[in-house]
mmCIF file of C-alpha atoms and ligand atoms in Angstrom:
data_model
loop_
_atom_site.group_PDB
_atom_site.id
_atom_site.type_symbol
_atom_site.label_atom_id
_atom_site.label_comp_id
_atom_site.label_asym_id
_atom_site.label_seq_id
_atom_site.Cartn_x
_atom_site.Cartn_y
_atom_site.Cartn_z
ATOM 1 C CA UNK Q 176 -0.165 -0.101 -0.062
ATOM 2 C CA UNK Q 177 1.805 3.356 -0.621
ATOM 3 C CA UNK Q 178 2.539 5.458 2.336
ATOM 4 C CA UNK Q 179 0.716 8.764 2.932
ATOM 5 C CA UNK Q 180 2.473 12.209 2.334
ATOM 6 C CA UNK Q 181 0.935 15.403 3.743
ATOM 7 C CA UNK Q 182 -0.088 17.361 1.268
ATOM 8 C CA UNK Q 183 2.457 20.690 0.114
ATOM 9 C CA UNK Q 184 1.408 24.011 0.055
ATOM 10 C CA UNK Q 185 -1.884 24.152 1.285
ATOM 11 C CA UNK Q 186 -3.400 26.630 2.536
ATOM 12 C CA UNK Q 187 -5.744 27.224 5.970
ATOM 13 C CA UNK Q 188 -9.426 28.000 5.154
ATOM 14 C CA UNK Q 189 -12.332 27.476 7.190
ATOM 15 C CA UNK Q 190 -14.460 23.771 6.453
ATOM 16 C CA UNK Q 191 -17.898 25.350 7.255
ATOM 17 C CA UNK Q 192 -19.064 28.427 5.619
ATOM 18 C CA UNK Q 193 -19.810 31.446 8.014
ATOM 19 C CA UNK Q 194 -23.596 30.544 8.254
ATOM 20 C CA UNK Q 195 -23.977 27.174 9.238
ATOM 21 C CA UNK Q 196 -26.161 25.088 6.167
ATOM 22 C CA UNK Q 197 -29.197 23.392 7.308
ATOM 23 C CA UNK Q 198 -28.533 19.741 7.770
ATOM 24 C CA UNK Q 199 -30.834 17.660 6.041
ATOM 25 C CA UNK Q 200 -29.102 14.373 5.719
ATOM 26 C CA UNK Q 201 -30.153 11.445 7.698
ATOM 27 C CA UNK Q 202 -27.665 10.344 10.316
ATOM 28 C CA UNK Q 203 -29.036 6.958 10.080
ATOM 29 C CA UNK Q 204 -29.917 4.540 7.456
ATOM 30 C CA UNK Q 205 -27.874 2.649 4.159
ATOM 31 C CA UNK Q 206 -26.651 4.420 0.993
ATOM 32 C CA UNK Q 207 -30.066 3.681 -0.309
ATOM 33 C CA UNK Q 208 -32.041 5.847 2.253
ATOM 34 C CA UNK Q 209 -29.595 8.551 1.950
ATOM 35 C CA UNK Q 210 -29.979 8.464 -1.458
ATOM 36 C CA UNK Q 211 -33.283 8.818 -1.446
ATOM 37 C CA UNK Q 212 -33.352 11.550 1.282
ATOM 38 C CA UNK Q 213 -31.108 13.740 -1.352
ATOM 39 C CA UNK Q 214 -33.367 13.911 -4.083
ATOM 40 C CA UNK Q 215 -35.437 16.639 -1.927
ATOM 41 C CA UNK Q 216 -32.341 18.442 -0.426
ATOM 42 C CA UNK Q 217 -32.839 21.869 -0.840
ATOM 43 C CA UNK Q 218 -29.674 22.911 1.737
ATOM 44 C CA UNK Q 219 -28.975 25.560 -1.059
ATOM 45 C CA UNK Q 220 -30.167 27.418 -4.014
ATOM 46 C CA UNK Q 221 -28.697 24.711 -6.382
ATOM 47 C CA UNK Q 222 -32.121 22.445 -6.376
ATOM 48 C CA UNK Q 223 -34.495 25.161 -7.654
ATOM 49 C CA UNK Q 224 -32.841 25.320 -11.251
ATOM 50 C CA UNK Q 225 -31.708 21.845 -11.409
ATOM 51 C CA UNK Q 226 -33.369 18.816 -12.982
ATOM 52 C CA UNK Q 227 -32.364 16.157 -10.370
ATOM 53 C CA UNK Q 228 -30.396 15.492 -7.744
ATOM 54 C CA UNK Q 229 -27.276 13.858 -9.031
ATOM 55 C CA UNK Q 230 -26.296 11.491 -6.366
ATOM 56 C CA UNK Q 231 -22.958 9.198 -6.063
ATOM 57 C CA UNK Q 232 -23.391 5.610 -7.542
ATOM 58 C CA UNK Q 233 -21.007 2.266 -7.496
ATOM 59 C CA UNK Q 234 -20.737 -0.575 -5.564
ATOM 60 C CA UNK Q 235 -21.912 0.308 -1.412
ATOM 61 C CA UNK Q 236 -18.257 -0.609 0.162
ATOM 62 C CA UNK Q 237 -16.362 -0.452 -2.848
ATOM 63 C CA UNK Q 238 -12.696 0.401 -1.491
ATOM 64 C CA UNK Q 239 -11.864 3.435 -4.303
ATOM 65 C CA UNK Q 240 -14.317 6.404 -4.225
ATOM 66 C CA UNK Q 241 -13.901 9.234 -6.972
ATOM 67 C CA UNK Q 242 -15.175 12.670 -6.288
ATOM 68 C CA UNK Q 243 -15.461 15.198 -8.905
ATOM 69 C CA UNK Q 244 -16.951 18.681 -8.714
ATOM 70 C CA UNK Q 245 -20.714 18.763 -9.792
ATOM 71 C CA UNK Q 246 -22.878 17.120 -12.227
ATOM 72 C CA UNK Q 247 -22.514 18.415 -15.777
ATOM 73 C CA UNK Q 248 -25.739 19.003 -18.351
ATOM 74 C CA UNK Q 249 -25.717 15.515 -19.143
ATOM 75 C CA UNK Q 250 -25.808 14.192 -15.693
ATOM 76 C CA UNK Q 251 -28.473 16.227 -14.367
ATOM 77 C CA UNK Q 252 -30.384 15.250 -17.423
ATOM 78 C CA UNK Q 253 -29.866 11.751 -16.994
ATOM 79 C CA UNK Q 254 -29.212 11.497 -12.910
ATOM 80 C CA UNK Q 255 -26.212 9.784 -12.970
ATOM 81 C CA UNK Q 256 -22.523 11.137 -12.251
ATOM 82 C CA UNK Q 257 -20.313 11.645 -15.052
ATOM 83 C CA UNK Q 258 -22.423 10.205 -18.199
ATOM 84 C CA UNK Q 259 -21.341 13.311 -20.175
ATOM 85 C CA UNK Q 260 -18.127 14.295 -22.231
ATOM 86 C CA UNK Q 261 -16.012 14.277 -18.797
ATOM 87 C CA UNK Q 262 -17.412 11.079 -17.902
ATOM 88 C CA UNK Q 263 -16.773 9.246 -21.117
ATOM 89 C CA UNK Q 264 -13.027 10.498 -20.941
ATOM 90 C CA UNK Q 265 -12.829 9.250 -17.198
ATOM 91 C CA UNK Q 266 -13.898 6.083 -18.534
ATOM 92 C CA UNK Q 267 -11.505 5.364 -20.954
ATOM 93 C CA UNK Q 268 -8.760 6.383 -18.544
ATOM 94 C CA UNK Q 269 -9.757 4.360 -15.868
ATOM 95 C CA UNK Q 270 -9.616 1.266 -18.207
ATOM 96 C CA UNK Q 271 -6.295 2.559 -18.792
ATOM 97 C CA UNK Q 272 -5.186 2.306 -16.099
ATOM 98 C CA UNK Q 273 -6.619 -1.433 -15.065
ATOM 99 C CA UNK Q 274 -9.686 -0.216 -13.318
ATOM 100 C CA UNK Q 275 -13.271 -1.347 -13.878
ATOM 101 C CA UNK Q 276 -15.642 1.545 -13.456
ATOM 102 C CA UNK Q 277 -18.112 -0.909 -11.836
ATOM 103 C CA UNK Q 278 -16.415 -1.522 -9.198
ATOM 104 C CA UNK Q 279 -15.503 1.786 -7.726
ATOM 105 C CA UNK Q 280 -17.804 4.602 -6.161
ATOM 106 C CA UNK Q 281 -18.376 7.997 -8.616
ATOM 107 C CA UNK Q 282 -19.772 10.816 -6.710
ATOM 108 C CA UNK Q 283 -19.355 14.894 -6.745
ATOM 109 C CA UNK Q 284 -18.736 17.297 -4.241
ATOM 110 C CA UNK Q 285 -22.025 19.008 -5.000
ATOM 111 C CA UNK Q 286 -24.702 17.124 -6.043
ATOM 112 C CA UNK Q 287 -27.198 19.719 -8.515
ATOM 113 C CA UNK Q 288 -26.047 20.801 -11.446
ATOM 114 C CA UNK Q 289 -25.232 24.777 -11.419
ATOM 115 C CA UNK Q 290 -25.675 26.774 -14.179
ATOM 116 C CA UNK Q 291 -26.010 30.101 -16.251
ATOM 117 C CA UNK Q 292 -27.798 30.481 -19.709
ATOM 118 C CA UNK Q 293 -25.621 31.030 -22.826
ATOM 119 C CA UNK Q 294 -28.064 31.467 -25.549
ATOM 120 C CA UNK Q 295 -29.915 27.937 -25.688
ATOM 121 C CA UNK Q 296 -26.937 25.906 -23.507
ATOM 122 C CA UNK Q 297 -26.780 26.018 -20.072
ATOM 123 C CA UNK Q 298 -23.323 26.644 -19.109
ATOM 124 C CA UNK Q 299 -21.657 25.255 -16.172
ATOM 125 C CA UNK Q 300 -20.774 27.346 -13.180
ATOM 126 C CA UNK Q 301 -18.411 26.725 -10.666
ATOM 127 C CA UNK Q 302 -20.247 26.112 -7.442
ATOM 128 C CA UNK Q 303 -18.879 28.613 -4.410
ATOM 129 C CA UNK Q 304 -17.778 27.984 -0.993
ATOM 130 C CA UNK Q 305 -21.206 27.925 0.387
ATOM 131 C CA UNK Q 306 -22.579 25.402 -1.887
ATOM 132 C CA UNK Q 307 -19.980 23.276 -1.458
ATOM 133 C CA UNK Q 308 -20.544 23.838 2.194
ATOM 134 C CA UNK Q 309 -24.181 22.894 2.522
ATOM 135 C CA UNK Q 310 -23.595 19.717 -0.090
ATOM 136 C CA UNK Q 311 -20.701 18.692 1.937
ATOM 137 C CA UNK Q 312 -23.157 16.777 4.614
ATOM 138 C CA UNK Q 313 -24.472 14.199 1.643
ATOM 139 C CA UNK Q 314 -20.364 13.714 0.721
ATOM 140 C CA UNK Q 315 -19.856 12.844 4.690
ATOM 141 C CA UNK Q 316 -22.479 10.408 5.149
ATOM 142 C CA UNK Q 317 -21.430 8.382 1.756
ATOM 143 C CA UNK Q 318 -17.617 8.458 2.802
ATOM 144 C CA UNK Q 319 -19.498 7.107 6.197
ATOM 145 C CA UNK Q 320 -21.286 4.867 4.417
ATOM 146 C CA UNK Q 321 -19.246 3.557 1.434
ATOM 147 C CA UNK Q 322 -16.182 3.693 3.874
ATOM 148 C CA UNK Q 323 -13.251 3.459 1.422
ATOM 149 C CA UNK Q 324 -9.803 2.936 1.696
ATOM 150 C CA UNK Q 325 -8.760 5.777 -1.163
ATOM 151 C CA UNK Q 326 -10.816 8.754 -1.611
ATOM 152 C CA UNK Q 327 -9.308 10.340 -5.235
ATOM 153 C CA UNK Q 328 -10.244 14.003 -5.827
ATOM 154 C CA UNK Q 329 -10.304 14.962 -9.192
ATOM 155 C CA UNK Q 330 -9.813 18.959 -9.241
ATOM 156 C CA UNK Q 331 -9.369 21.858 -6.736
ATOM 157 C CA UNK Q 332 -13.058 21.809 -5.846
ATOM 158 C CA UNK Q 333 -13.037 18.080 -4.885
ATOM 159 C CA UNK Q 334 -9.593 18.454 -2.792
ATOM 160 C CA UNK Q 335 -11.199 21.409 -1.025
ATOM 161 C CA UNK Q 336 -14.156 19.731 -0.191
ATOM 162 C CA UNK Q 337 -12.132 16.437 1.520
ATOM 163 C CA UNK Q 338 -9.461 18.335 2.913
ATOM 164 C CA UNK Q 339 -11.273 21.108 3.891
ATOM 165 C CA UNK Q 340 -8.579 23.877 2.683
ATOM 166 C CA UNK Q 341 -7.244 25.089 -0.442
ATOM 167 C CA UNK Q 342 -4.791 22.589 -1.527
ATOM 168 C CA UNK Q 343 -3.027 22.997 -5.018
ATOM 169 C CA UNK Q 344 -4.188 19.978 -7.105
ATOM 170 C CA UNK Q 345 -0.214 19.920 -9.120
ATOM 171 C CA UNK Q 346 2.020 20.330 -6.343
ATOM 172 C CA UNK Q 347 0.083 17.313 -4.550
ATOM 173 C CA UNK Q 348 -0.780 15.042 -7.623
ATOM 174 C CA UNK Q 349 -0.692 11.560 -7.752
ATOM 175 C CA UNK Q 350 0.627 11.251 -3.957
ATOM 176 C CA UNK Q 351 -1.566 9.549 -1.759
ATOM 177 C CA UNK Q 352 -2.070 11.487 1.531
ATOM 178 C CA UNK Q 353 -3.762 10.734 4.871
ATOM 179 C CA UNK Q 354 -7.448 11.827 5.221
ATOM 180 C CA UNK Q 355 -8.479 10.192 8.366
ATOM 181 C CA UNK Q 356 -8.296 7.068 10.444
ATOM 182 C CA UNK Q 357 -7.976 4.255 7.628
ATOM 183 C CA UNK Q 358 -9.042 6.247 5.234
ATOM 184 C CA UNK Q 359 -6.350 8.014 2.279
ATOM 185 C CA UNK Q 360 -6.651 10.601 -0.400
ATOM 186 C CA UNK Q 361 -5.306 11.348 -3.543
ATOM 187 C CA UNK Q 362 -5.622 14.175 -5.965
ATOM 188 C CA UNK Q 363 -5.576 14.521 -9.341
ATOM 189 C CA UNK Q 364 -6.865 16.718 -12.183
ATOM 190 C CA UNK Q 365 -10.722 17.388 -13.260
ATOM 191 C CA UNK Q 366 -11.393 14.960 -16.269
ATOM 192 C CA UNK Q 367 -12.901 18.178 -17.681
ATOM 193 C CA UNK Q 368 -9.718 19.961 -17.715
ATOM 194 C CA UNK Q 369 -8.308 17.836 -20.313
ATOM 195 C CA UNK Q 370 -11.415 18.188 -22.330
ATOM 196 C CA UNK Q 371 -10.114 21.872 -22.521
ATOM 197 C CA UNK Q 372 -6.071 21.702 -22.873
ATOM 198 C CA UNK Q 373 -4.860 22.818 -26.018
ATOM 199 C CA UNK Q 374 -4.560 20.238 -28.432
ATOM 200 C CA UNK Q 375 -0.700 20.172 -28.459
ATOM 201 C CA UNK Q 376 -0.577 19.302 -24.626
ATOM 202 C CA UNK Q 377 -3.831 17.100 -24.578
ATOM 203 C CA UNK Q 378 -1.634 13.631 -24.557
ATOM 204 C CA UNK Q 379 0.557 14.580 -22.223
ATOM 205 C CA UNK Q 380 -1.757 15.565 -19.782
ATOM 206 C CA UNK Q 381 -4.085 12.360 -20.461
ATOM 207 C CA UNK Q 382 -0.979 10.257 -19.891
ATOM 208 C CA UNK Q 383 -0.245 12.239 -16.562
ATOM 209 C CA UNK Q 384 -3.767 11.670 -15.724
ATOM 210 C CA UNK Q 385 -3.925 7.509 -16.182
ATOM 211 C CA UNK Q 386 -0.596 7.936 -14.514
ATOM 212 C CA UNK Q 387 -2.440 9.077 -11.148
ATOM 213 C CA UNK Q 388 -5.277 6.900 -11.662
ATOM 214 C CA UNK Q 389 -2.711 3.954 -11.898
ATOM 215 C CA UNK Q 390 -1.470 4.764 -8.041
ATOM 216 C CA UNK Q 391 -5.332 3.880 -6.846
ATOM 217 C CA UNK Q 392 -5.062 0.404 -8.386
ATOM 218 C CA UNK Q 393 -3.355 -1.234 -5.266
ATOM 219 C CA UNK Q 394 -6.564 0.160 -3.175
ATOM 220 C CA UNK Q 395 -8.633 -1.950 -5.149
ATOM 221 C CA UNK Q 396 -6.717 -5.242 -3.845
ATOM 222 C CA UNK Q 397 -7.653 -4.058 -0.634
ATOM 223 C CA UNK Q 398 -7.017 -6.722 2.104
ATOM 224 C CA UNK Q 399 -9.785 -4.585 4.387
ATOM 225 C CA UNK Q 400 -12.117 -5.615 1.891
ATOM 226 C CA UNK Q 401 -15.497 -5.418 4.128
HETATM 227 N N1 URA R 751 -17.879 16.757 -13.956
HETATM 228 C C1 URA R 751 -18.042 16.302 -12.719
HETATM 229 O O1 URA R 751 -17.798 17.009 -11.624
HETATM 230 N N2 URA R 751 -19.302 15.367 -12.033
HETATM 231 C C2 URA R 751 -20.014 14.900 -12.851
HETATM 232 O O2 URA R 751 -20.566 14.326 -12.869
HETATM 233 C C3 URA R 751 -19.783 15.435 -14.793
HETATM 234 C C4 URA R 751 -18.726 16.683 -14.429
#
């Protein structure tokens, strides 16, 4: 199992927004109960313009959990995480890293799509600290119930949601760090970044993403499987 490292260059930031968000996630129940309750979440205003809550999916006791930022346009319409262009790229990279998607749990820091209109399109809008904070209760419950050995934070929003502080992605990517007892975290880029990177740099950026994902592979064989 790779050894944990402390994150480099982290900046302290409050884990919780100034005003505590309403607690709506049930404290008890299994993952299906919590997923069901999340469908009615109104802990922040994002529900109003989203089609539906997009909760995490995957085996209840997956050894690896992948965390993205928030559902995109396709995820919002279909109700499943990472099924749009970024999801297709993620699937390809996972396959190349030797990780079967059906063996991992995939979720997001924020469970509703935040967007703004641009002509006929719904343009992704980065979730703010208050929205990430309000949604953290769902991620917390997923972490408790799935109890993965490794959580992969894809991008800065996921890293911040998991670590509670701004953590530079580039300086920390691909390293296994301690999250809390029995759980480790590894940061990498968000697959959407690979879709935006200039053509000349795309192959290398993609290869580095696959290399980061390979770091997660030993955790699939974790002996502490429940
Ligand atoms: N981007 C994310 O962060 N999550 C998704 O589910 C899709 C795109």
